[in-house]
XYZ file of C-alpha atoms in Angstrom:
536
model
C 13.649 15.773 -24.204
C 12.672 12.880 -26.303
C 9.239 12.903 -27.717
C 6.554 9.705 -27.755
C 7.706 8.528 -30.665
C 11.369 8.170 -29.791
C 10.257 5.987 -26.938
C 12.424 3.161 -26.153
C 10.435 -0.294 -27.376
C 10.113 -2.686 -24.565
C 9.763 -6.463 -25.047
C 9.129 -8.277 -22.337
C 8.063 -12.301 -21.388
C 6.054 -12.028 -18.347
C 4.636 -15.362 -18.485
C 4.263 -16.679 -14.843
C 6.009 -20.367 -14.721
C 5.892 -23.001 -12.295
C 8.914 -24.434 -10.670
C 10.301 -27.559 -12.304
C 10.549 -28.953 -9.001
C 11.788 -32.522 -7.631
C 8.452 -34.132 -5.252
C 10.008 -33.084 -2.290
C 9.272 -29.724 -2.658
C 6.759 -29.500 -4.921
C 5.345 -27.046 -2.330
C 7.183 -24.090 -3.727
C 6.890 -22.267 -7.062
C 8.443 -18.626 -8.121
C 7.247 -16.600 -11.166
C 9.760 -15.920 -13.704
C 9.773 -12.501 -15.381
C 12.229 -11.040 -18.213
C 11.784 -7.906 -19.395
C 14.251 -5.122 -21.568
C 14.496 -2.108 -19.449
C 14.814 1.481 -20.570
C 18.292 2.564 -19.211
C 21.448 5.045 -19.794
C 23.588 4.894 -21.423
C 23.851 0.411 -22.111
C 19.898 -0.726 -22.241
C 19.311 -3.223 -19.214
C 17.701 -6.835 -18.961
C 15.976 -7.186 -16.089
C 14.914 -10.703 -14.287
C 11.958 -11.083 -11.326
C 9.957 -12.927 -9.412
C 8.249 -13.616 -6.245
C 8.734 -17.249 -4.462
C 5.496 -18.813 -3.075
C 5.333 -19.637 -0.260
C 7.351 -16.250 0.893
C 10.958 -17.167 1.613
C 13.750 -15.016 2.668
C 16.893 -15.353 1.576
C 16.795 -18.178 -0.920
C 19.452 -18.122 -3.687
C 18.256 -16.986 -7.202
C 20.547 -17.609 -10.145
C 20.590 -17.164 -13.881
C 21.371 -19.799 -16.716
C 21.636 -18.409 -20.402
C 21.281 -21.090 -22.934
C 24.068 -21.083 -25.644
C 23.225 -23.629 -28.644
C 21.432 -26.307 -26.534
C 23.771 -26.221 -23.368
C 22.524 -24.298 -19.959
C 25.585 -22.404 -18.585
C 25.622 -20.368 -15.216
C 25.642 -16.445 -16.373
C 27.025 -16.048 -12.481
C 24.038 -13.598 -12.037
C 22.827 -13.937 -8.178
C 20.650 -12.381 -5.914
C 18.832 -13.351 -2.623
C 15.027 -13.079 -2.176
C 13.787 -10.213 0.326
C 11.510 -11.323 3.110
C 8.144 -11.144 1.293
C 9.669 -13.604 -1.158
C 10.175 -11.364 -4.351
C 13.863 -11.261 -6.270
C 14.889 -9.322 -8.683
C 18.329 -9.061 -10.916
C 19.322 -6.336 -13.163
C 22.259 -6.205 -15.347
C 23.089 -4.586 -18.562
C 22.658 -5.593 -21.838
C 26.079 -4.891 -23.909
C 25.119 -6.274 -26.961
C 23.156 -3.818 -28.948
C 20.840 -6.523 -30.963
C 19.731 -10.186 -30.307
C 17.576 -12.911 -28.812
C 18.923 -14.869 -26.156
C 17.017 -17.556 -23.628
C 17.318 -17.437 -19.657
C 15.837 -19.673 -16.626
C 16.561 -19.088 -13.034
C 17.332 -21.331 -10.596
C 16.220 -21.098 -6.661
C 17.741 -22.600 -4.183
C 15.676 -23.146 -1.094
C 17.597 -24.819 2.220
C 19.113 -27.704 0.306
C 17.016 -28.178 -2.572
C 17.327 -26.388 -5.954
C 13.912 -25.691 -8.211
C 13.827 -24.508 -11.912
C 11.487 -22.539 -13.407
C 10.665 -22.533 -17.037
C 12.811 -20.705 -19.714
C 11.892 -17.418 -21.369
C 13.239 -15.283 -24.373
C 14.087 -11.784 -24.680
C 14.925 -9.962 -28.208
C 17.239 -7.120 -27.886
C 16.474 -4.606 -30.568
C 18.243 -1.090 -31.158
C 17.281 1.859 -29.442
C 16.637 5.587 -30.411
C 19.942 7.814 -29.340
C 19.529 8.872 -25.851
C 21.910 11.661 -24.377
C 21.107 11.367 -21.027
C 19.053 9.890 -17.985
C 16.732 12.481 -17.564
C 15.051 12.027 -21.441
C 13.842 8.093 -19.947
C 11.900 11.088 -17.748
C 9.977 12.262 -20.770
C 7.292 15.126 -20.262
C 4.809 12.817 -21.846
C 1.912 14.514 -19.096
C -0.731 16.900 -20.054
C 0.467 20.263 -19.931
C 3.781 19.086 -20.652
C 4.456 17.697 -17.389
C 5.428 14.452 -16.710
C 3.053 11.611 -16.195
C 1.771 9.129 -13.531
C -0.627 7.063 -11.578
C -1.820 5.253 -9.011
C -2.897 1.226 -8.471
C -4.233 -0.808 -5.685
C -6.561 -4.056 -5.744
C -9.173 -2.559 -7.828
C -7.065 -2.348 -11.045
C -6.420 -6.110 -10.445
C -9.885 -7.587 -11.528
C -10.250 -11.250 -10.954
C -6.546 -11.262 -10.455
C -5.592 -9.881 -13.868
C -1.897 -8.816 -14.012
C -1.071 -4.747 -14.833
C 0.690 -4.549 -18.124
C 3.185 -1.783 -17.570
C 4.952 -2.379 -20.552
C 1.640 -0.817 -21.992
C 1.403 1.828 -19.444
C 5.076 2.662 -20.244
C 4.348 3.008 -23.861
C 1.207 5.102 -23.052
C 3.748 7.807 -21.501
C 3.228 6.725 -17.574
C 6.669 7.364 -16.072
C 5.917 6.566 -12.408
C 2.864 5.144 -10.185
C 2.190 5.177 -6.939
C 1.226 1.758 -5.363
C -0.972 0.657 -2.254
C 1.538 -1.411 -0.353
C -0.330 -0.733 3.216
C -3.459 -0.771 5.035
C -4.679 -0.076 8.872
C -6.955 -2.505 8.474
C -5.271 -6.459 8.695
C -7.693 -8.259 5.581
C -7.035 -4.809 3.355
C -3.077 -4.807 4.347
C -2.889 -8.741 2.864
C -4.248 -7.782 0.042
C -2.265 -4.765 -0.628
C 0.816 -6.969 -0.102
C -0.172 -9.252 -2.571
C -0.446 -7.182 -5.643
C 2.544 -5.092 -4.308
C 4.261 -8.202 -4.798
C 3.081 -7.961 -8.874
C 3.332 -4.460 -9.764
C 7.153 -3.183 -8.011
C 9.284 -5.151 -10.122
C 7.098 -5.175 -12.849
C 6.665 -1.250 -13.018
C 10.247 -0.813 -12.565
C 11.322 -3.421 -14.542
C 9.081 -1.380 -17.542
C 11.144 1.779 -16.780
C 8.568 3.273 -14.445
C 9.225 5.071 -11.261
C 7.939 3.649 -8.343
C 6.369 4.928 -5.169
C 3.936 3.490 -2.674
C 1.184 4.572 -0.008
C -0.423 3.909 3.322
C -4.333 4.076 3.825
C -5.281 5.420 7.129
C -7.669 4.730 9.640
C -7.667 7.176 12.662
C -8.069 5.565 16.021
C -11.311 6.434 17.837
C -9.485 8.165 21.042
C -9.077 11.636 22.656
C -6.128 10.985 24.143
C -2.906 12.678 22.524
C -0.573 10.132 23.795
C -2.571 7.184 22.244
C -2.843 9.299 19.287
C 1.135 9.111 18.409
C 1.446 5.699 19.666
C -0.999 4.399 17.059
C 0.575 6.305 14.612
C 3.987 5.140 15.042
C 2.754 1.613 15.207
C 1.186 2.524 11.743
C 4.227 3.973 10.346
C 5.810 1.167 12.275
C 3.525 -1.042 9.461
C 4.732 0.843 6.711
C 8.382 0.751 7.698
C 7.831 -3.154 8.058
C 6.256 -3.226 4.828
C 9.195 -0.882 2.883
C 12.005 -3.521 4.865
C 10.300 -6.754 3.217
C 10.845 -5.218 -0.047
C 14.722 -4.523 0.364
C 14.471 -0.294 1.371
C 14.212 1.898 -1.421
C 15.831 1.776 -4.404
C 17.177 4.382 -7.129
C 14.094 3.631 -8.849
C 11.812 4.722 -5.908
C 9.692 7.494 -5.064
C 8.918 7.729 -0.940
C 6.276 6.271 0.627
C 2.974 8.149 0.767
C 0.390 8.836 4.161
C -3.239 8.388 2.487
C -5.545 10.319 4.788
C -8.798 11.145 3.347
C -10.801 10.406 6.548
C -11.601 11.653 9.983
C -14.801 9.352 10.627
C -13.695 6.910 13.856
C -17.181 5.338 14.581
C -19.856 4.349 12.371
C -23.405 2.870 12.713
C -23.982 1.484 9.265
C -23.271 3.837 6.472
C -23.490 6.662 9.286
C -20.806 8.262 10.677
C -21.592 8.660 14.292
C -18.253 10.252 15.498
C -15.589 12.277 13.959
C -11.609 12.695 15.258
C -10.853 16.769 16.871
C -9.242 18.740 14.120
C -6.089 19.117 16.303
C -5.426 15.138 16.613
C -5.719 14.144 13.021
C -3.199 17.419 12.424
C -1.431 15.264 15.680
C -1.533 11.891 14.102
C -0.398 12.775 10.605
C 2.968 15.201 11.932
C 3.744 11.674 14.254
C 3.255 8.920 11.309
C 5.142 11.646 8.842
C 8.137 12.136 11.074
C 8.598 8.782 11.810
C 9.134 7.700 8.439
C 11.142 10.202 7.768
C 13.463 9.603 10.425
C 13.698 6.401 9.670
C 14.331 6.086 5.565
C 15.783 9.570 4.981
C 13.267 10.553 2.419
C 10.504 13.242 3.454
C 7.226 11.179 2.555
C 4.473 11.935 0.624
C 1.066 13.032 2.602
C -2.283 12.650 0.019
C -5.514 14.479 0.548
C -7.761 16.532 -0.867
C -8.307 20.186 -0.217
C -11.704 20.022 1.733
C -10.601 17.414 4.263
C -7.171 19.450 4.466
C -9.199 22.834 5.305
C -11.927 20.962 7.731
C -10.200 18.223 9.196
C -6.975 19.521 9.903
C -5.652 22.631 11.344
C -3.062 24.499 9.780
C 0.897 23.327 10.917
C 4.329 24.655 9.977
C 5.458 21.074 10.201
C 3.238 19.303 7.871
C 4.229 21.765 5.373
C 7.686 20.911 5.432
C 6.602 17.695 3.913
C 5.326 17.134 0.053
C 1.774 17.086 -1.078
C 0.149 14.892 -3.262
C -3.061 16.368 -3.743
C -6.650 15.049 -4.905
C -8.459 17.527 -7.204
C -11.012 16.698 -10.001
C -12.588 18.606 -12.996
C -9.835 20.753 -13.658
C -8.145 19.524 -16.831
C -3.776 19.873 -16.196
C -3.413 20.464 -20.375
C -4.135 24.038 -19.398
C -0.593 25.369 -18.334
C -1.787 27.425 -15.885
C -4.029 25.259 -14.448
C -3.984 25.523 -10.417
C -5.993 22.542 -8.025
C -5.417 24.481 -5.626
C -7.846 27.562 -6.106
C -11.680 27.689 -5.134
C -14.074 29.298 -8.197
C -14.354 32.577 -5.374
C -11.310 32.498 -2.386
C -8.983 30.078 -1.005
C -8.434 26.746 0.431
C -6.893 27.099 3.635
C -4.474 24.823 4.663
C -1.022 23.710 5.637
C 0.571 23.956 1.904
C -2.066 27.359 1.330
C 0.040 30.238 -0.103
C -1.071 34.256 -0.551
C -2.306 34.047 -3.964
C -4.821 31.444 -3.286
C -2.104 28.347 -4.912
C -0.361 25.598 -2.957
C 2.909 23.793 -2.972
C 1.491 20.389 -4.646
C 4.381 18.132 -5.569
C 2.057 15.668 -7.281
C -1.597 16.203 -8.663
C -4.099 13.678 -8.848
C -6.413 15.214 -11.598
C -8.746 12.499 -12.277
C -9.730 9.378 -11.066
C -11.259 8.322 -14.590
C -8.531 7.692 -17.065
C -9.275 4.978 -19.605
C -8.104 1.373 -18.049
C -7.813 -0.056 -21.422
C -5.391 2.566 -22.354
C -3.376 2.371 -19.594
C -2.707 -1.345 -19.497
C -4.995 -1.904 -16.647
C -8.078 -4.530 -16.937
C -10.153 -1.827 -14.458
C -12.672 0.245 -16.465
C -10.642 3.367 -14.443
C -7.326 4.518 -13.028
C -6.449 7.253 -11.495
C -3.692 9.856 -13.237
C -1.311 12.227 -12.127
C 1.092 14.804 -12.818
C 4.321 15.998 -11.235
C 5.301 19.195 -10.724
C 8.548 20.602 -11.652
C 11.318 18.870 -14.179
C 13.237 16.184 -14.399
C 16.598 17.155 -12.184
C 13.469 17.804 -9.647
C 11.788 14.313 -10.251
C 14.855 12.554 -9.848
C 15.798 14.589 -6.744
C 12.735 12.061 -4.818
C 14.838 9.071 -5.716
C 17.992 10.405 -4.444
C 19.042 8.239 -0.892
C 19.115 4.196 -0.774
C 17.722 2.848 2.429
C 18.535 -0.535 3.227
C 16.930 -1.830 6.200
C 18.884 -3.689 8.817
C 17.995 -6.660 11.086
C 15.828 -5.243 13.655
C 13.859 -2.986 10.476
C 12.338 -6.470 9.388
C 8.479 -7.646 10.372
C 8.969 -9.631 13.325
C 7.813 -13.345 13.784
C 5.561 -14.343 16.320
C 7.165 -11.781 18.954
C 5.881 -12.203 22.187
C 2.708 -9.719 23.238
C 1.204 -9.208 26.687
C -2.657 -8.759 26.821
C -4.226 -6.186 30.061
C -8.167 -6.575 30.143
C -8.559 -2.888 31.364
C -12.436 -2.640 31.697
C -14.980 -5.199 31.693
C -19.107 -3.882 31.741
C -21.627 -6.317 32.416
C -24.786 -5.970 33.798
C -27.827 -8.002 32.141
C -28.887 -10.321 29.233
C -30.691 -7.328 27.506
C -28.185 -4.837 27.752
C -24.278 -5.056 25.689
C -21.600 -6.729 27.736
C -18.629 -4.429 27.086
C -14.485 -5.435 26.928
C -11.683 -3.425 26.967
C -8.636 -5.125 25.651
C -5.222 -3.969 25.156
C -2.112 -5.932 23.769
C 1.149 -4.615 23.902
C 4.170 -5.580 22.310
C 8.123 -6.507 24.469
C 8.955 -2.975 23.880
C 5.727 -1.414 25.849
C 4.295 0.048 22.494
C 0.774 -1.683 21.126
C 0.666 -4.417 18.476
C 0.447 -3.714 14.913
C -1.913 -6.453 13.661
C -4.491 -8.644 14.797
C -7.680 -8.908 17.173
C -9.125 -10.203 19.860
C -11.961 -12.689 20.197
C -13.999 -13.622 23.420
C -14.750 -17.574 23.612
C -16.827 -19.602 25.718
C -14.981 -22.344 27.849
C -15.417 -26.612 26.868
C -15.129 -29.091 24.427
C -17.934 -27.450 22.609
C -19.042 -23.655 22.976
C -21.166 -22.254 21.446
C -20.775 -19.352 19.121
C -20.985 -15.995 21.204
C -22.400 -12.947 19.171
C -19.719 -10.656 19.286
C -18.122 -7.972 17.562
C -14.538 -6.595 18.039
C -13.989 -2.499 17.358
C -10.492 -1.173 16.835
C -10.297 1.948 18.773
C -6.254 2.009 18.226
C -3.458 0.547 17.454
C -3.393 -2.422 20.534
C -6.614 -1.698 21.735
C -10.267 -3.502 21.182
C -13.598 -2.972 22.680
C -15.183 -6.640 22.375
C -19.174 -5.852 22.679
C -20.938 -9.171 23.484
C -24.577 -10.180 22.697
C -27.362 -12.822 23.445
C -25.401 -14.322 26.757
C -27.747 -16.031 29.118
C -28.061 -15.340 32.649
C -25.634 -16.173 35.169
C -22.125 -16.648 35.634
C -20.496 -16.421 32.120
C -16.956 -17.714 32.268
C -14.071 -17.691 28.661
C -11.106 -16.378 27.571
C -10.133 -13.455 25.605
C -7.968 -14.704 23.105
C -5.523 -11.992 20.604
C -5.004 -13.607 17.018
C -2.678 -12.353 14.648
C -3.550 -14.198 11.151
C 0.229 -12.291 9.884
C 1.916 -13.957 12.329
C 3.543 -10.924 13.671
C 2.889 -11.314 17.090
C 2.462 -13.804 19.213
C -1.111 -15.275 19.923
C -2.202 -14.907 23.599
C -5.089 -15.665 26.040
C -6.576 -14.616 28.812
C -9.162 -16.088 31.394
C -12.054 -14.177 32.310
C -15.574 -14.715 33.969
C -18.926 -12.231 34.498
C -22.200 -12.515 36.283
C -25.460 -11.694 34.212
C -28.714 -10.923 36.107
C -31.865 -11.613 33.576
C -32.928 -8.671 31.762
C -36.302 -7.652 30.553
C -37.583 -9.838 27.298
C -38.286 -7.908 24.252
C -41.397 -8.368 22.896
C -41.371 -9.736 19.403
C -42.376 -7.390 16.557
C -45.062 -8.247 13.666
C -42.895 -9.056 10.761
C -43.435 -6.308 8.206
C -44.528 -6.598 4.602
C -42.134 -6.369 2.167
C -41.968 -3.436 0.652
C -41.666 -1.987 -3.007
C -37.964 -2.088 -4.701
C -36.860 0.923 -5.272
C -34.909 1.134 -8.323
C -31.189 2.657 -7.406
C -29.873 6.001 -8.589
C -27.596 5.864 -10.479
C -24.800 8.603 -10.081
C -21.957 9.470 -12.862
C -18.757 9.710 -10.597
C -16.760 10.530 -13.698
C -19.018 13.527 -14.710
C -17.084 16.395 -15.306
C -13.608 14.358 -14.476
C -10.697 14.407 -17.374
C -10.835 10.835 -18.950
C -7.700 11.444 -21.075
């Protein structure tokens, strides 16, 4: 194995840069990335970016200038549906500086971005693959992490040529939500950090954050999770399928809680159906990709939440565990200080079969190439040959795999409670997609018919995949008559309305309340989440 100071140098230009465009489409811009790329046995130049706004199969090519004359280096690639390219090819000569552009072609019209400039330098011998692998980990293990929005302050790019240098050899990256506002933004810095990570020479895998629907019922238990590994699926398609340089895709479920009042939770899913939703979303996406995903927890909720199953333990875990420091070799997150956790990976001797470790969720941003004051770090469990084993099977996704546009939905108002102005009119709303199975994103909305309604009070609750409760508030007395509209801000499905009229009977008038005096601030508490946490 190579050690950190034998670690290849990485230059990179990641500059974003406008399109040079004519007026006519001035609309559309790509970055332009160029980065040297730790490979065996020929080092590899690697060229990305992601078109704005999101096209699919534009043209990208390459133009190397020689002297002062642009020449086509034949290098092509199309862009995948969420707009990002990428083009890898190896670099044969051993030392140099050469300057690229790329060209897009869009429809008929062809855009230029600026040029950039990579320097080739020498690197260290390498004998094989597995040293670009290196155990640079505490406890001699090898090294990761894990990124979302919050290590993208104010829009502030990850430098993984940084985190490559600082030993990271693979990171797990949000690339899905449940929830439609927190998916978008996932997407978004997905869209940054896959190319760039891999084009550093880090590994990449991804991961889906879960919110359990708020039902009993086993059957619309699976169906929302397959529509949520049905997201995830979407979301892995847009990107191309996996790659060599991908890890599989990861189920984040940390939490049972499906209703809240405030910061309270007022109801919490049966042990048995969040065991139920986790086997569905798991086997899915495993039947789908060929890669056994990733499911991430954290002992507690494993051994409270869940109930034990033969099946989930067929998958690998990527377990949460704090304030036990991995540069101990035989460190174990899987031990209590007196007994056992209990749970689907438990074994005899109070360990577990962890694949990945999440040991902290306080490593140094700085250090890390992250503008976030933290990050969360990892280790992997087992060598090389076994690392590399994740990445083994391509998946390319084929027509049908791809997100939909505007597919047409059918909307069933299945319950409607209305009674009086003082008491909660109720709505039950479900949308369903050609197929039968619910929608994956959007919401519903009650509005008020004319030219000019007024704004109802109203608030929409997700109690699964497809299916809303709409609670109205503050509607007068009398007949009450609107539309239930379903809007899907992605685009996936197709919006749809519905007419629909109540009768209200007046309700007893609250009686207003003395306004009460403001009381003292109380300064807040401040709690140390990082006490006792490895900061490494």
């Amino acid at each position: 194995m190579i050690k950190p100071r034998l670690l290849i140098p990485l230059l990179a230009f990641v500059l974003v840069s406008s399109l040079l465009s004519p007026a006519s489409a001035a609309k559309s811009s790509s970055s332009f990335f160029l980065v040297q790329t730790p490979a065996f046995p020929e080092q590899k130049v690697t060229f990305h970016g992601v078109i704005k706004p999101k096209v699919k199969n534009a043209v990208v090519r390459i133009d190397v200038k020689l002297g002062s004359t642009w020449k086509d280096t034949r290098l092509r690639t199309k862009s995948t549906p969420s707009g990002a390219w990428k083009i890898q090819t190896r670099a044969t000569g051993l030392e140099g500086r050469t300057t690229y552009r790329a060209r897009v072609t869009i429809g008929n019209k062809t855009l230029t971005t600026g040029s950039r400039t990579v320097v080739i330098e020498p690197a260290p011998a390498i004998s094989t693959p597995d040293e670009l692998i290196a155990v640079t980990g505490p406890g001699g293990r090898i090294h990761g992490t894990d990124v979302s929005r919050w290590q993208h302050p104010y829009d502030k790019p990850i430098d993984f040529e940084k985190m490559y240098a600082a030993g990271i050899r693979f990171v797990m990256i949000k690339a899905s939500d449940t929830r439609d506002e927190a998916d978008a933004l996932a997407l978004k810095y997905l869209l940054m950090d896959r190319n760039a990570a891999q084009a550093a020479g880090i590994y990449t895998g991804y991961y889906h954050y879960t919110i359990l629907p708020n039902t009993t019922n086993r059957d619309e238990v699976i169906r929302d999770a397959q529509a949520q590994a049905q997201k995830a699926i979407w979301r892995l398609s847009s990107m191309g399928g996996y790659t060599e340089k991908d890890l599989p895709y990861a189920l984040d479920l940390e939490n049972n809680c499906v209703a809240a009042s405030g910061s309270t939770c007022t109801k919490y899913a049966p042990r048995s159906l969040v065991t139920l939703w986790a086997e569905t979303w798991l086997d899915m996406m495993y039947e789908k990709t060929g890669r056994k995903p990733f499911f991430y927890s954290y002992p507690t909720f494993m051994e409270q939440a869940m109930v034990r199953s033969e099946k989930l333990r067929q998958y690998p875990l990527w377990k949460a565990r704090y304030g036990i420091d991995p540069a101990d070799l035989t460190a174990e997150p899987g031990r209590k200080d007196f007994g056992c956790f209990v749970h689907s990976w438990s074994t005899s001797d109070c360990t577990s079969l962890w694949q990945i470790w999440q040991y902290s969720s306080c490593g140094i941003g700085e250090r890390y190439g992250v503008a976030s004051t933290r990050i969360d770090l990892n280790v992997f469990r087992g060598d090389t040959a076994s690392f590399l084993q994740l990445t083994r099977g391509v998946w390319t996704p084929q027509t049908g795999d791809y997100l939909p546009i505007k597919e047409p939905t059918t909307m069933f108002i299945t319950d409607i409670r209305a009674t009086s102005t003082d008491k909660p009119t109720r709505i039950k709303v479900e949308v369903k997609r050609p197929s039968g199975n619910p929608v994956v994103t959007g919401t519903v909305a009650f509005r008020l018919n004319g030219e000019n309604p007024k704004k109802v009070d109203q608030t929409p609750v997700r109690d699964a995949s497809g299916v809303w409760t709409l609670t109205l508030r503050n509607l007068p007395a009398g007949l009450t008559e609107g539309f239930i509209a379903f809007v899907d801000q992605t685009g996936t499905h197709a919006e749809i309305r519905q007419n629909i009229s109540f009768n209200l009977i007046q309700g007893v008038v609250p009686t207003p309340s003395p306004t009460p005096k403001p009381s003292a601030t109380k300064r807040p508490v401040v709690v140390d989440t990082c006490k006792g946490q490895i900061k490494n």
